[in-house]
């Protein structure tokens, strides 16, 4: 039986610390504030937004929603980003991606100030992830993986890690962050020749492919820690991870559930990044 690495205690511990830091900022006359910029009404965006607002309110981060219609012109989007950049009362901005128009998305990410980019979408933020220096923040989900490992006392140092997925949202930044913490990282993707073997070799597997049940019994072995980042909605409307929990859980040492695993930590990391941005503005 594996240890189940639930996200809720991690988020609760983070929130406790964040409440103290938000109070200190308010004492210094600063109301830490997040702008949420959403285009359209994608149900997964709306669900995440509601969870983010709830978490922020709980820890004392104020939220301003900037909502644009699905059909909005690129100029309207860029104008909204420019206003957020120019508003000294806003410390962080969450820009929902993917946007309906990928070119507009690239332009918005290029325009957003890295200092306010609390979800790692700008080149400045990604450069900070890769160099360890500069403004910006890693994507919240990538950071959530690290927070989860830290909370449960699992050090990546000296471990072999397989990261399944190489997107800029999760796979690549989490691989780089784990490497910075002295892990030896193998990045796997859709062209990896023998995914099961690459995963079995690892001490820690981070599954971030967006393929329900991709990591099955053939990919796991005793003693492993498995972080399942995948959120896949089935035809019946239920959530499934990238890992076959029923096959992996009896074998591995520790595993995150889906839902209530990595995803439950992400909004707490978002609030943490807003507070860090506000603290930097002092
Ligand atoms: P993308 O679709 O952008 O990237 C998926 C990656 O997985 C790609 O690099 C792709 O490889 C790789 N991949 C796809 N199929 C396979 C396969 N059969 N074998 C090996 N690798 C494969 O997805 P994201 O990175 O944006 O998201 C990944 C998952 O994380 C999704 O389920 C998403 O819903 C979830 N997610 C969870 C969050 C959370 O808070 N828990 C937040 C954000 C996302 P290639 O590059 O070769 O195409």
Short mmCIF file of C-alpha atoms and ligand atoms in Angstrom, two decimals:
data_model
loop_
_atom_site.label_atom_id
_atom_site.label_comp_id
_atom_site.label_asym_id
_atom_site.label_seq_id
_atom_site.Cartn_x
_atom_site.Cartn_y
_atom_site.Cartn_z
CA UNK A 1 0.00 0.00 0.00
CA UNK A 2 1.47 3.33 -1.06
CA UNK A 3 1.49 6.51 0.97
CA UNK A 4 -1.14 8.78 -0.57
CA UNK A 5 0.35 12.23 -1.09
CA UNK A 6 -2.74 14.39 -0.74
CA UNK A 7 -2.58 18.03 -1.75
CA UNK A 8 -4.87 19.45 0.94
CA UNK A 9 -2.41 19.32 3.87
CA UNK A 10 0.28 20.90 1.67
CA UNK A 11 -2.08 23.71 0.68
CA UNK A 12 -3.19 24.17 4.30
CA UNK A 13 0.39 24.47 5.55
CA UNK A 14 1.23 26.93 2.78
CA UNK A 15 -1.93 28.93 3.49
CA UNK A 16 -1.05 29.30 7.18
CA UNK A 17 2.26 30.89 6.23
CA UNK A 18 0.60 33.04 3.54
CA UNK A 19 -1.98 34.44 5.94
CA UNK A 20 0.85 35.75 8.14
CA UNK A 21 2.70 37.26 5.18
CA UNK A 22 -0.45 38.93 3.78
CA UNK A 23 -1.15 40.46 7.20
CA UNK A 24 2.40 41.82 7.36
CA UNK A 25 1.97 43.39 3.93
CA UNK A 26 -1.34 44.97 4.91
CA UNK A 27 0.43 46.33 8.01
CA UNK A 28 2.91 48.00 5.65
CA UNK A 29 0.02 49.55 3.70
CA UNK A 30 0.01 47.09 0.80
CA UNK A 31 -3.03 45.07 -0.22
CA UNK A 32 -1.60 42.15 -2.20
CA UNK A 33 -3.68 41.95 -5.36
CA UNK A 34 -4.04 39.43 -8.18
CA UNK A 35 -5.60 40.25 -11.54
CA UNK A 36 -7.21 37.29 -13.27
CA UNK A 37 -7.41 37.79 -17.02
CA UNK A 38 -9.76 35.34 -18.69
CA UNK A 39 -10.88 35.25 -22.33
CA UNK A 40 -14.07 33.31 -22.96
CA UNK A 41 -15.96 30.91 -20.70
CA UNK A 42 -14.08 27.62 -20.83
CA UNK A 43 -15.53 25.54 -17.99
CA UNK A 44 -12.09 24.38 -16.78
CA UNK A 45 -10.86 28.00 -16.68
CA UNK A 46 -13.95 29.08 -14.74
CA UNK A 47 -13.56 26.18 -12.28
CA UNK A 48 -9.89 27.00 -11.68
CA UNK A 49 -10.70 30.71 -11.38
CA UNK A 50 -13.30 30.03 -8.69
CA UNK A 51 -10.85 27.85 -6.76
CA UNK A 52 -8.14 30.51 -7.10
CA UNK A 53 -10.46 33.29 -5.88
CA UNK A 54 -11.49 31.19 -2.88
CA UNK A 55 -7.86 30.43 -1.96
CA UNK A 56 -6.79 34.06 -2.39
CA UNK A 57 -9.65 35.37 -0.27
CA UNK A 58 -8.79 32.84 2.43
CA UNK A 59 -5.20 34.04 2.73
CA UNK A 60 -5.86 37.77 2.29
CA UNK A 61 -5.02 38.33 -1.37
CA UNK A 62 -7.46 40.60 -3.16
CA UNK A 63 -8.62 39.54 -6.65
CA UNK A 64 -9.73 41.62 -9.63
CA UNK A 65 -11.31 39.70 -12.48
CA UNK A 66 -10.79 41.03 -16.00
CA UNK A 67 -13.12 39.11 -18.31
CA UNK A 68 -13.09 39.39 -22.07
CA UNK A 69 -15.39 37.72 -24.59
CA UNK A 70 -14.18 34.72 -26.59
CA UNK A 71 -14.31 36.85 -29.75
CA UNK A 72 -12.39 39.83 -28.35
CA UNK A 73 -9.93 41.58 -30.65
CA UNK A 74 -6.22 41.24 -29.98
CA UNK A 75 -6.04 44.99 -29.25
CA UNK A 76 -8.56 44.60 -26.41
CA UNK A 77 -6.52 41.79 -24.88
CA UNK A 78 -3.25 43.70 -25.15
CA UNK A 79 -4.92 46.81 -23.77
CA UNK A 80 -6.06 44.80 -20.72
CA UNK A 81 -2.51 43.45 -20.20
CA UNK A 82 -1.04 46.97 -20.54
CA UNK A 83 -3.47 48.30 -17.91
CA UNK A 84 -2.46 45.51 -15.53
CA UNK A 85 1.23 46.27 -16.16
CA UNK A 86 0.66 49.96 -15.44
CA UNK A 87 -1.45 49.56 -12.31
CA UNK A 88 0.81 49.72 -9.23
CA UNK A 89 -1.99 48.30 -7.06
CA UNK A 90 -1.87 44.98 -8.98
CA UNK A 91 1.05 42.74 -8.02
CA UNK A 92 0.36 39.61 -10.02
CA UNK A 93 -1.55 38.52 -13.10
CA UNK A 94 -2.93 35.09 -13.96
CA UNK A 95 -3.54 34.88 -17.69
CA UNK A 96 -5.58 31.82 -18.61
CA UNK A 97 -4.08 29.75 -21.39
CA UNK A 98 -4.50 28.44 -23.99
CA UNK A 99 -6.26 31.45 -25.47
CA UNK A 100 -8.62 30.97 -28.42
CA UNK A 101 -6.06 32.68 -30.68
CA UNK A 102 -2.48 31.42 -30.19
CA UNK A 103 -0.90 34.51 -31.78
CA UNK A 104 -2.78 36.76 -29.36
CA UNK A 105 -1.63 34.52 -26.54
CA UNK A 106 2.01 34.90 -27.58
CA UNK A 107 1.60 38.67 -27.85
CA UNK A 108 -0.06 38.90 -24.43
CA UNK A 109 2.69 36.79 -22.81
CA UNK A 110 5.33 38.96 -24.49
CA UNK A 111 3.69 42.13 -23.17
CA UNK A 112 3.01 41.04 -19.59
CA UNK A 113 5.56 42.37 -17.14
CA UNK A 114 7.64 39.41 -15.82
CA UNK A 115 7.48 40.99 -12.33
CA UNK A 116 3.70 40.43 -12.40
CA UNK A 117 3.80 37.09 -14.21
CA UNK A 118 2.86 34.84 -11.29
CA UNK A 119 2.19 31.78 -13.49
CA UNK A 120 5.36 31.65 -15.54
CA UNK A 121 4.09 32.47 -19.02
CA UNK A 122 6.59 35.16 -20.04
CA UNK A 123 10.03 34.58 -21.50
CA UNK A 124 11.41 36.47 -18.48
CA UNK A 125 9.82 34.00 -16.06
CA UNK A 126 11.02 30.97 -18.00
CA UNK A 127 14.52 32.47 -18.17
CA UNK A 128 14.39 32.81 -14.38
CA UNK A 129 13.45 29.13 -14.09
CA UNK A 130 16.38 28.16 -16.29
CA UNK A 131 18.99 30.54 -14.85
CA UNK A 132 17.79 30.81 -11.25
CA UNK A 133 18.01 34.60 -11.57
CA UNK A 134 15.80 37.49 -12.59
CA UNK A 135 12.17 38.49 -12.18
CA UNK A 136 9.17 36.28 -12.73
CA UNK A 137 7.92 33.03 -11.30
CA UNK A 138 7.79 29.39 -12.34
CA UNK A 139 4.43 28.05 -13.55
CA UNK A 140 2.31 27.33 -10.47
CA UNK A 141 1.75 23.65 -11.26
CA UNK A 142 5.48 23.02 -11.68
CA UNK A 143 6.14 24.73 -8.34
CA UNK A 144 3.27 22.75 -6.77
CA UNK A 145 5.15 19.51 -7.54
CA UNK A 146 8.18 20.82 -5.63
CA UNK A 147 6.03 22.02 -2.70
CA UNK A 148 4.43 18.61 -2.49
CA UNK A 149 7.77 16.78 -2.40
CA UNK A 150 9.10 19.21 0.23
CA UNK A 151 6.03 18.87 2.45
CA UNK A 152 6.24 15.07 2.44
CA UNK A 153 10.00 15.15 3.08
CA UNK A 154 10.95 13.64 -0.29
CA UNK A 155 14.25 15.14 -1.43
CA UNK A 156 14.93 15.01 -5.18
CA UNK A 157 18.69 15.38 -4.60
CA UNK A 158 20.62 12.51 -6.14
CA UNK A 159 17.41 10.81 -7.34
CA UNK A 160 16.65 9.72 -10.89
CA UNK A 161 13.50 11.48 -12.11
CA UNK A 162 11.43 10.74 -15.21
CA UNK A 163 9.27 13.69 -16.32
CA UNK A 164 6.65 12.58 -18.83
CA UNK A 165 5.71 15.60 -20.95
CA UNK A 166 7.83 18.51 -22.18
CA UNK A 167 5.44 21.45 -22.39
CA UNK A 168 6.51 24.90 -21.24
CA UNK A 169 3.63 24.86 -18.73
CA UNK A 170 4.74 21.84 -16.75
CA UNK A 171 7.18 19.32 -18.22
CA UNK A 172 10.15 21.51 -19.05
CA UNK A 173 10.01 23.85 -16.04
CA UNK A 174 9.49 21.04 -13.53
CA UNK A 175 12.39 19.11 -15.09
CA UNK A 176 14.64 22.16 -14.80
CA UNK A 177 13.54 22.85 -11.22
CA UNK A 178 14.18 19.26 -10.18
CA UNK A 179 17.56 19.34 -11.86
CA UNK A 180 18.35 22.54 -9.93
CA UNK A 181 17.54 20.54 -6.81
CA UNK A 182 20.21 18.00 -7.82
CA UNK A 183 18.00 15.34 -9.39
CA UNK A 184 19.13 13.51 -12.54
CA UNK A 185 16.27 14.09 -14.91
CA UNK A 186 15.10 12.21 -18.00
CA UNK A 187 12.51 14.06 -20.06
CA UNK A 188 10.07 11.79 -21.86
CA UNK A 189 7.64 12.75 -24.62
CA UNK A 190 5.48 11.26 -27.33
CA UNK A 191 8.53 10.10 -29.32
CA UNK A 192 10.30 8.42 -26.40
CA UNK A 193 11.14 4.91 -27.61
CA UNK A 194 10.46 2.92 -24.44
CA UNK A 195 8.48 5.05 -22.02
CA UNK A 196 7.84 2.19 -19.59
CA UNK A 197 11.56 1.44 -19.23
CA UNK A 198 12.43 5.12 -18.75
CA UNK A 199 9.80 5.40 -16.00
CA UNK A 200 10.80 2.17 -14.29
CA UNK A 201 14.41 3.38 -14.04
CA UNK A 202 13.34 6.49 -12.15
CA UNK A 203 13.01 6.96 -8.40
CA UNK A 204 10.45 9.73 -8.96
CA UNK A 205 8.01 9.82 -11.89
CA UNK A 206 6.24 13.09 -12.77
CA UNK A 207 3.40 12.33 -15.18
CA UNK A 208 2.35 15.44 -17.13
CA UNK A 209 1.29 14.18 -20.55
CA UNK A 210 -2.44 14.82 -20.51
CA UNK A 211 -3.14 11.18 -21.48
CA UNK A 212 -5.51 9.36 -19.15
CA UNK A 213 -4.01 6.16 -17.78
CA UNK A 214 -0.77 6.42 -19.80
CA UNK A 215 1.37 5.34 -16.83
CA UNK A 216 0.26 1.80 -16.11
CA UNK A 217 1.67 -1.20 -14.24
CA UNK A 218 4.43 -1.63 -16.84
CA UNK A 219 5.86 1.83 -15.95
CA UNK A 220 6.18 1.46 -12.18
CA UNK A 221 8.17 -0.53 -9.65
CA UNK A 222 8.48 -0.82 -5.89
CA UNK A 223 10.03 2.13 -4.03
CA UNK A 224 9.00 4.84 -6.49
CA UNK A 225 7.31 8.18 -5.81
CA UNK A 226 4.72 9.06 -8.46
CA UNK A 227 3.36 12.59 -8.98
CA UNK A 228 0.35 12.62 -11.28
CA UNK A 229 -0.14 16.08 -12.76
CA UNK A 230 -2.59 15.00 -15.45
CA UNK A 231 -6.17 16.23 -15.37
CA UNK A 232 -8.22 14.42 -18.00
CA UNK A 233 -11.98 14.64 -18.20
CA UNK A 234 -13.64 11.40 -19.33
CA UNK A 235 -16.71 11.21 -21.56
CA UNK A 236 -18.73 10.62 -18.36
CA UNK A 237 -17.38 13.88 -16.91
CA UNK A 238 -15.14 12.34 -14.24
CA UNK A 239 -11.52 13.38 -13.68
CA UNK A 240 -8.71 10.96 -14.36
CA UNK A 241 -4.99 11.36 -14.01
CA UNK A 242 -2.23 10.23 -16.35
CA UNK A 243 -1.50 7.34 -14.00
CA UNK A 244 -3.54 4.15 -13.63
CA UNK A 245 -3.92 4.63 -9.87
CA UNK A 246 -5.43 1.17 -9.42
CA UNK A 247 -2.33 -0.42 -11.00
CA UNK A 248 0.37 1.87 -9.58
CA UNK A 249 -0.80 2.34 -5.99
CA UNK A 250 -0.32 -1.29 -4.87
CA UNK A 251 3.25 -1.25 -6.23
CA UNK A 252 4.89 2.13 -5.54
CA UNK A 253 6.02 3.77 -2.28
CA UNK A 254 4.01 6.99 -2.61
CA UNK A 255 1.58 8.47 -5.11
CA UNK A 256 -0.60 11.57 -5.57
CA UNK A 257 -4.31 11.02 -6.22
CA UNK A 258 -6.33 12.73 -8.97
CA UNK A 259 -8.26 14.75 -8.05
CA UNK A 260 -7.00 16.11 -4.68
CA UNK A 261 -3.28 15.74 -5.38
CA UNK A 262 -1.03 18.21 -7.23
CA UNK A 263 -4.01 20.25 -8.43
CA UNK A 264 -5.04 21.02 -4.85
CA UNK A 265 -1.69 22.73 -4.22
CA UNK A 266 -1.66 24.91 -7.34
CA UNK A 267 -3.91 27.71 -6.11
CA UNK A 268 -1.92 28.01 -2.87
CA UNK A 269 1.24 28.42 -4.97
CA UNK A 270 -0.52 31.08 -7.04
CA UNK A 271 -1.36 33.04 -3.86
CA UNK A 272 2.23 32.57 -2.67
CA UNK A 273 3.59 34.04 -5.89
CA UNK A 274 1.29 37.08 -5.60
CA UNK A 275 2.56 37.69 -2.07
CA UNK A 276 6.16 37.33 -3.22
CA UNK A 277 5.50 39.84 -6.00
CA UNK A 278 3.93 42.24 -3.50
CA UNK A 279 6.85 41.79 -1.09
CA UNK A 280 9.31 42.52 -3.90
CA UNK A 281 7.43 45.77 -4.61
CA UNK A 282 8.08 47.04 -1.07
P1 LIG B 1 0.48 19.55 -23.41
O1 LIG B 1 -0.51 18.86 -24.29
O2 LIG B 1 0.92 20.93 -23.72
O3 LIG B 1 1.82 18.64 -23.37
C1 LIG B 1 1.73 17.26 -23.23
C2 LIG B 1 3.12 16.67 -23.24
O4 LIG B 1 2.99 15.27 -23.03
C3 LIG B 1 3.85 16.85 -24.56
O5 LIG B 1 5.21 17.15 -24.33
C4 LIG B 1 3.72 15.49 -25.24
O6 LIG B 1 4.83 15.10 -26.03
C5 LIG B 1 3.66 14.56 -24.04
N1 LIG B 1 2.92 13.35 -24.39
C6 LIG B 1 1.69 13.25 -24.95
N2 LIG B 1 1.37 11.96 -25.17
C7 LIG B 1 2.42 11.23 -24.73
C8 LIG B 1 2.70 9.84 -24.70
N3 LIG B 1 1.83 8.94 -25.17
N4 LIG B 1 3.89 9.44 -24.19
C9 LIG B 1 4.77 10.33 -23.72
N5 LIG B 1 4.56 11.67 -23.72
C10 LIG B 1 3.41 12.11 -24.23
O7 LIG B 1 -0.10 19.43 -21.94
P2 LIG B 1 0.24 20.31 -20.62
O8 LIG B 1 1.68 20.19 -20.33
O9 LIG B 1 -0.36 21.66 -20.72
O10 LIG B 1 -0.61 19.52 -19.53
C11 LIG B 1 -0.31 18.17 -19.20
C12 LIG B 1 -1.38 17.66 -18.25
O11 LIG B 1 -1.33 18.40 -17.04
C13 LIG B 1 -2.81 17.80 -18.78
O12 LIG B 1 -3.56 16.68 -18.35
C14 LIG B 1 -3.33 19.04 -18.05
O13 LIG B 1 -4.73 19.02 -17.89
C15 LIG B 1 -2.65 18.88 -16.74
N6 LIG B 1 -2.55 20.14 -15.97
C16 LIG B 1 -2.67 20.04 -14.62
C17 LIG B 1 -2.59 21.15 -13.84
C18 LIG B 1 -2.72 21.00 -12.35
O14 LIG B 1 -2.87 21.98 -11.64
N7 LIG B 1 -2.63 19.77 -11.82
C19 LIG B 1 -2.41 22.49 -14.42
C20 LIG B 1 -2.19 22.47 -15.84
C21 LIG B 1 -2.29 21.33 -16.58
P3 LIG B 1 5.27 15.89 -27.39
O15 LIG B 1 5.99 17.12 -26.90
O16 LIG B 1 6.16 14.93 -28.07
O17 LIG B 1 4.00 16.20 -28.12
#
